[in-house]
Coordinates of C-alpha atoms and ligand atoms in Angstrom, one line a residue:
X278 CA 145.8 144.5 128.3
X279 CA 149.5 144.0 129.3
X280 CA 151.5 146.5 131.7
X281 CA 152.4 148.9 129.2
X282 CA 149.2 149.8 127.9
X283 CA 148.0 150.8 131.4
X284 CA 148.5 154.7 132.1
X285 CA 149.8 155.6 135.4
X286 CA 151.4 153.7 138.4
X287 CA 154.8 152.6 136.5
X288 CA 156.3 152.3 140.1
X289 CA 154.0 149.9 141.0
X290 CA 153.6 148.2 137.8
X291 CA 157.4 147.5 137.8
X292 CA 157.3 146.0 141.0
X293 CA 154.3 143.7 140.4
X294 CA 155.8 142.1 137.4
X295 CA 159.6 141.6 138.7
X296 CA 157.7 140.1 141.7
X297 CA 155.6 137.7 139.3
X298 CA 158.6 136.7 136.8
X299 CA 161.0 136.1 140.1
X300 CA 158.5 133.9 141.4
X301 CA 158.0 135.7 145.1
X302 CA 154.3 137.3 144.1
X303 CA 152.3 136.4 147.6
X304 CA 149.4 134.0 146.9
X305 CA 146.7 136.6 148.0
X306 CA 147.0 140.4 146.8
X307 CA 144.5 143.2 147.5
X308 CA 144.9 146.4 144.7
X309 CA 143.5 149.3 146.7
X310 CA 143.0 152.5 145.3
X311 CA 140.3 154.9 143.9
X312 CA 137.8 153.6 141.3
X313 CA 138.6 154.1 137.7
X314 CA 142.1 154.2 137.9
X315 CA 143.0 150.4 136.7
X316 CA 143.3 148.5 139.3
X317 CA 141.3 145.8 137.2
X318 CA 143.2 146.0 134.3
X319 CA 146.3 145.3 136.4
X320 CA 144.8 142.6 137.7
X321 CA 144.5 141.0 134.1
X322 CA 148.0 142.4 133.3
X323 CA 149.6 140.3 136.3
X324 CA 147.7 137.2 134.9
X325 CA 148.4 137.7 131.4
X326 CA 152.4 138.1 132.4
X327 CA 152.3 135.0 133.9
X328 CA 150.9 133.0 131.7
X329 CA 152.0 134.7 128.7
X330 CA 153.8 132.4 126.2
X331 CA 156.5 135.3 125.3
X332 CA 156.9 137.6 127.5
X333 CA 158.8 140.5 126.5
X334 CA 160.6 143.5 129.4
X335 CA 159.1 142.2 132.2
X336 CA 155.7 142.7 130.5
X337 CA 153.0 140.2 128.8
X338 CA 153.1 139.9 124.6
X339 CA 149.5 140.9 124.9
X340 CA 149.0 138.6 121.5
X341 CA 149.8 135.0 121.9
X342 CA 147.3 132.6 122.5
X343 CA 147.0 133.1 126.2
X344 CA 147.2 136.5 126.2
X345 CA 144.1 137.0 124.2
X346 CA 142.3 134.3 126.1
X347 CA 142.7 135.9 129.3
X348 CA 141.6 139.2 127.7
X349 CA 138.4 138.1 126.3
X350 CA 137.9 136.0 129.4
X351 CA 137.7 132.8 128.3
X352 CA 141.1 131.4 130.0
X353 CA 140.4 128.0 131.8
X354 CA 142.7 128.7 134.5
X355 CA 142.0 132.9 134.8
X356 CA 138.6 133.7 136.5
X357 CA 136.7 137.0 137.2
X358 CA 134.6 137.7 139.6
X359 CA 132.4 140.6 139.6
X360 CA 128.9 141.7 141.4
X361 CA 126.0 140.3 139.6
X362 CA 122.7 142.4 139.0
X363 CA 122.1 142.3 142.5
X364 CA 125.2 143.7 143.3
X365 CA 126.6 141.1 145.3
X366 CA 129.3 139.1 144.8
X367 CA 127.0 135.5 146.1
X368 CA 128.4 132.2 147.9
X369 CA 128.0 130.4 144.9
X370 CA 130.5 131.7 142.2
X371 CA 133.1 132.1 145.4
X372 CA 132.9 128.8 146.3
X373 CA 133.3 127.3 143.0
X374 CA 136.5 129.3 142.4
X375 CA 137.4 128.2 145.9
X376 CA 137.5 124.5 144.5
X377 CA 138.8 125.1 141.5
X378 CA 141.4 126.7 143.3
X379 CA 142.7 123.4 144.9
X380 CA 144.1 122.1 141.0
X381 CA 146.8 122.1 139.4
X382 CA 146.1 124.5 136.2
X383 CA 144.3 123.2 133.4
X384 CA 146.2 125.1 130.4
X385 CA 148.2 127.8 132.0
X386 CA 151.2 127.9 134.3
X387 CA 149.4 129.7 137.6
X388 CA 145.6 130.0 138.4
X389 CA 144.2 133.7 139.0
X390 CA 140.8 134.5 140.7
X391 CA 140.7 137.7 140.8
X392 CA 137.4 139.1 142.4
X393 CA 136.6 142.9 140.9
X394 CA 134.6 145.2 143.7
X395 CA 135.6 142.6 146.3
X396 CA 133.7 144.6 149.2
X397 CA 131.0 143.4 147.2
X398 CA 131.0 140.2 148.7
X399 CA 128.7 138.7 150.9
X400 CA 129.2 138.3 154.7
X401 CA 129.4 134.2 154.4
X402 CA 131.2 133.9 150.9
X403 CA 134.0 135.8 152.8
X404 CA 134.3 133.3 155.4
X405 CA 134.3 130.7 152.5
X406 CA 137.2 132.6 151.0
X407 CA 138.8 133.2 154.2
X408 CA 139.7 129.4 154.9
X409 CA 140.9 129.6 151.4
X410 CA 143.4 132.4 152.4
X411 CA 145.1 131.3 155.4
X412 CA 145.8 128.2 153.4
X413 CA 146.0 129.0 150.1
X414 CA 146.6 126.3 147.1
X415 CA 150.4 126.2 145.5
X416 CA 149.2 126.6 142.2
X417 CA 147.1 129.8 142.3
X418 CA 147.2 133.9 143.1
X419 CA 143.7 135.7 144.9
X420 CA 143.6 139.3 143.5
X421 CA 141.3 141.3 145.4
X422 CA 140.2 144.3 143.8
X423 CA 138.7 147.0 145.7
X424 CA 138.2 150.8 146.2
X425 CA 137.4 150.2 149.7
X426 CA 139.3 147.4 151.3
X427 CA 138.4 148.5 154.7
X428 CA 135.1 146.5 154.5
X429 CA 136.4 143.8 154.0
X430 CA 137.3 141.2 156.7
X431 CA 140.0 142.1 158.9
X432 CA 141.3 138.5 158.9
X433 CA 140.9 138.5 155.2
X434 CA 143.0 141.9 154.6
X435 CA 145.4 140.4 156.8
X436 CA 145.9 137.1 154.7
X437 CA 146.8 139.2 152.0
X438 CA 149.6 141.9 151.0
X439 CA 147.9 145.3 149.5
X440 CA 148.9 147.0 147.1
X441 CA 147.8 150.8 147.1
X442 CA 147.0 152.8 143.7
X443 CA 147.1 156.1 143.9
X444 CA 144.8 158.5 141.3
X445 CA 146.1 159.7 138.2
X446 CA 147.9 162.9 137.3
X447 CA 145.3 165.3 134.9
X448 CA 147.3 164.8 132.1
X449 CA 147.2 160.7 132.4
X450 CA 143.8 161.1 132.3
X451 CA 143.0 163.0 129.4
X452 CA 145.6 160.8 127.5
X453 CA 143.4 157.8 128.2
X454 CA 140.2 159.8 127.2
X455 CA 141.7 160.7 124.1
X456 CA 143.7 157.5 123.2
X457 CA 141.1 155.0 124.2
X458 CA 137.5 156.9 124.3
X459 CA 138.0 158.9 121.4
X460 CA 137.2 162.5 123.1
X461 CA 139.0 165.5 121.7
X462 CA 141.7 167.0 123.0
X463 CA 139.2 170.1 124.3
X464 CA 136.7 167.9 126.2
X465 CA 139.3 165.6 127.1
X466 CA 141.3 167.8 129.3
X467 CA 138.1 169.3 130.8
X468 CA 136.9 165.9 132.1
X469 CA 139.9 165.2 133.3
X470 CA 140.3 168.5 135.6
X471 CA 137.0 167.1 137.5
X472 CA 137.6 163.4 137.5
X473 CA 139.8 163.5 140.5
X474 CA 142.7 161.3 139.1
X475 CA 140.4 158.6 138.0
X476 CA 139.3 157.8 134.0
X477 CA 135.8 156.0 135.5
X478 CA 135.0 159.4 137.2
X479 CA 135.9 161.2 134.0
X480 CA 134.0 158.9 131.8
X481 CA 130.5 159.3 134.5
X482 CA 130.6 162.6 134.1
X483 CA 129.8 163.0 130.4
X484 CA 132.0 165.4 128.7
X485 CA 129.9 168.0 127.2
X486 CA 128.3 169.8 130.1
X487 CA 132.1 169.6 131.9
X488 CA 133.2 171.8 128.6
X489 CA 130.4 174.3 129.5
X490 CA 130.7 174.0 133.1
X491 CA 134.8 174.9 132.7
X492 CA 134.3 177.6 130.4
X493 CA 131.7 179.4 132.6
X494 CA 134.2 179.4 135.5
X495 CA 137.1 180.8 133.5
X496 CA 134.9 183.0 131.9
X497 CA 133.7 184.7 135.8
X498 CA 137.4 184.8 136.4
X499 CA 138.2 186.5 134.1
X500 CA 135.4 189.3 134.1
X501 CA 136.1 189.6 138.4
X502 CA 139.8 189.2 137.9
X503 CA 140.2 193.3 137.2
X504 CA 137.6 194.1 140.0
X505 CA 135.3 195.8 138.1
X506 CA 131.8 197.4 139.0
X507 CA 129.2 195.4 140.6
X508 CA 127.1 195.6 137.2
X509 CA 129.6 193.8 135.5
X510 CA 130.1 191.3 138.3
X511 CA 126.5 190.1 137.8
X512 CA 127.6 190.0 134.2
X513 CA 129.8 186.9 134.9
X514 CA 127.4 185.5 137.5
X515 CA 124.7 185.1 134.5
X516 CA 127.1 183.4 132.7
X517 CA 127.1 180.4 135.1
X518 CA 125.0 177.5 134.7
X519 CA 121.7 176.7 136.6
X520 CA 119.9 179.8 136.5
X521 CA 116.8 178.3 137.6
X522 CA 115.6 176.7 140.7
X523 CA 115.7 172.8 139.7
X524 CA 117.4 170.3 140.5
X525 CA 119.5 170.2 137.6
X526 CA 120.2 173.9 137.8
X527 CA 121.8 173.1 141.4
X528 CA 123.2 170.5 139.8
X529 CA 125.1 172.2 136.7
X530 CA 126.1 175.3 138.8
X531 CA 127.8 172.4 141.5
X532 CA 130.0 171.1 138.5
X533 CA 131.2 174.8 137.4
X534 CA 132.0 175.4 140.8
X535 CA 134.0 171.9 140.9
X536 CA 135.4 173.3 137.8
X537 CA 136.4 176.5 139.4
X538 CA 137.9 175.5 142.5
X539 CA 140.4 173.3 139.6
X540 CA 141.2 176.6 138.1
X541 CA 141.9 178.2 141.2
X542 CA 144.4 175.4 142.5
X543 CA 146.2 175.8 138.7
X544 CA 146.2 179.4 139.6
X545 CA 147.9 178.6 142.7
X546 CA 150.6 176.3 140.8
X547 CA 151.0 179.3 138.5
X548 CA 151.3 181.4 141.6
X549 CA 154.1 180.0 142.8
X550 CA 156.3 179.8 140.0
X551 CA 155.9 176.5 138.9
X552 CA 154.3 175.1 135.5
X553 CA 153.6 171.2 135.8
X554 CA 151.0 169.1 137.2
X555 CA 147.9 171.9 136.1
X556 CA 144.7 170.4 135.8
X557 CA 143.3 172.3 133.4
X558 CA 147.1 172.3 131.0
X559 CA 145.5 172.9 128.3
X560 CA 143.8 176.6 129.7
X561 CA 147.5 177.3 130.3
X562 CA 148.1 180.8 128.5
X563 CA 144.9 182.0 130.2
X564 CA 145.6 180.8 133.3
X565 CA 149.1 182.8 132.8
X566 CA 147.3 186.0 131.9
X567 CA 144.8 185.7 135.1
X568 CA 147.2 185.0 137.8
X569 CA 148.9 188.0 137.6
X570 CA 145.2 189.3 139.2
X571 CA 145.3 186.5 141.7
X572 CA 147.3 186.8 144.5
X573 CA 147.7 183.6 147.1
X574 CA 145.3 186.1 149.6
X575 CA 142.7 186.2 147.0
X576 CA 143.2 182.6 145.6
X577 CA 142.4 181.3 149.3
X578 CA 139.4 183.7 149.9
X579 CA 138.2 182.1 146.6
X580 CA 138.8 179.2 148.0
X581 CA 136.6 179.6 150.7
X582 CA 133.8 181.7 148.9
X583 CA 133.5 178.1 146.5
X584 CA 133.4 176.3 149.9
X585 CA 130.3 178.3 150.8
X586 CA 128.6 178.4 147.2
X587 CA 128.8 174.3 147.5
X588 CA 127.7 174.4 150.9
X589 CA 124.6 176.9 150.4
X590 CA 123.7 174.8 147.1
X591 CA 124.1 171.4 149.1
X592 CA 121.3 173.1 151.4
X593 CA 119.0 174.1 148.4
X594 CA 120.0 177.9 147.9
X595 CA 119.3 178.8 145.0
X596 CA 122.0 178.8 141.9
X597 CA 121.0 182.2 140.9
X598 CA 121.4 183.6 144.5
X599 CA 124.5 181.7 145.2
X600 CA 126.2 182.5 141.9
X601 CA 125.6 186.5 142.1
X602 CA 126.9 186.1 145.8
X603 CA 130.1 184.2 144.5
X604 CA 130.7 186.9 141.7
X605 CA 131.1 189.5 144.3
X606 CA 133.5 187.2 146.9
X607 CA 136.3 186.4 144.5
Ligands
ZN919 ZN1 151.4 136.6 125.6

């Protein structure tokens, strides 16, 4: 998948690839950033662009020979490492990229290892890939993937320059959900209010219970937002998932409240004027209608009162409890 086809991180994209054509790409890389944000598929993108037979705007053809090789992963000269079913990434597999390492490339024009979950790797393969490091082979680039470099070797973050991706904007995500996973538009933008800037989150999750979980929280919003009589407040409170004692319960009224504390940060946007970068963009006239109820006092005390509800479920309250206690706080 060539540059253009990831969402997000242009910046850095750009930068990666005039670094790669130019030649002055550092042998060992570390991509650092949340899971599920593409960090991998960079990874691939850097090695396709090098190796690419026609590379168009400082980005990989994505079709030629090459291209598609490295894609399906059956390029002599691009490897990818990954943990196995014990995952670990074992001595065995590091070490023979190690070696291969030392030749000149078999059908490409620059050797890529790159190692997916790196912090996955055990204690004496990183030693083995250390030594590699400090003097690394001409004729190939290390990509270390991880969503937690700091556990890796301090000499081995050291040997190499890191590159930091940062999560995705709401919308990015629910253009990949929609483009690529074929969700609708509805469920799409839902997922992507809870997947905290990253597609893998949003894709873990499972969209249909994120729908119901979103609609729940808007729905107690908007029943509290003209502070009505305590009767009616329960009202909304039964409307939020988990209204039994389970473990699921807790765990469905967790997500609405993940959902609402989404809605009141958009309400917050809304609050101050400002239109872009809402989570839930697609709950925009809504959103319009209840923030005029919403102050930034009340937002923050909401704030808080989800803070508790999370806490008191974390500690096994019960949902029912918690959610008729949170329909009377905001
Ligand atoms: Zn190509």
């Amino acid at each position: 998948m060539p540059f253009r086809s990831i969402v997000g991180h242009d910046h850095l994209k750009r930068l990666i690839a005039r670094a790669a054509l130019r030649g002055t790409l550092p042998p060992s890389l570390i991509f650092a950033g949340p899971s599920g944000v593409g960090k991998r598929m960079a990874a691939v993108a850097l090695a396709q662009l090098v190796n690419c037979a026609a590379p168009t705007d400082e980005d990989a053809c994505g079709v030629c020979p090459s291209c598609t090789r490295i894609a399906r992963r059956v390029h002599a000269d691009v490897l990818l490492l990954e943990p196995g079913d014990s995952g670990a990434i074992k001595i065995e597999p590091i070490r023979d990229a190690v070696e291969r390492s030392a030749y000149r490339p078999f059908e490409g024009r620059r050797r890529f290892v790159i190692i997916d979950d790196a912090e996955q790797i055990v204690a004496n393969a990183q030693d083995a890939l250390l030594k590699t490091l400090e003097e690394p082979p001409g004729s190939t680039t290390f990509v270390l993937v991880t969503s937690m470099p700091e556990t890796l070797l301090a000499t081995i973050r050291s040997r190499c320059q890191r590159l930091r991706f940062g999560r995705l904007a709401p919308a990015e995500v629910a253009g990949v959900l929609m483009a690529a996973h074929g969700y609708s538009e509805a469920d799409a933008h839902a997922a992507a209010a809870l997947s905290d800037g990253s597609v893998g989150r949003a894709l873990e999750e499972g969209s249909d219970a994120f729908v119901d979980a979103r609609d729940a929280a808007v729905q107690l919003l908007e029943i509290v937002a003209s502070h009505p009589a305590p009767s009616r407040r329960i009202q909304g409170a039964v409307g939020m998932p988990g209204g039994g004692r389970g473990k699921a319960d807790r765990e469905a009224l967790g997500q609405a409240l993940r959902a609402l504390a989404t809605l009141l940060r958009d309400l917050g946007i809304l609050g101050a004027g400002r239109r872009d970068g809402l989570a839930n963009g697609d709950l925009a006239p809504r959103l319009q209608a209840l923030a005029r109820s919403f102050d930034r006092d009340r937002i923050l005390s909401a704030f808080a009162a989800v803070d508790r509800a999370l806490n008191a479920l974390d500690r096994n309250a019960s949902p029912k409890i918690v959610a008729d206690w949170l329909a009377f706080q905001i």
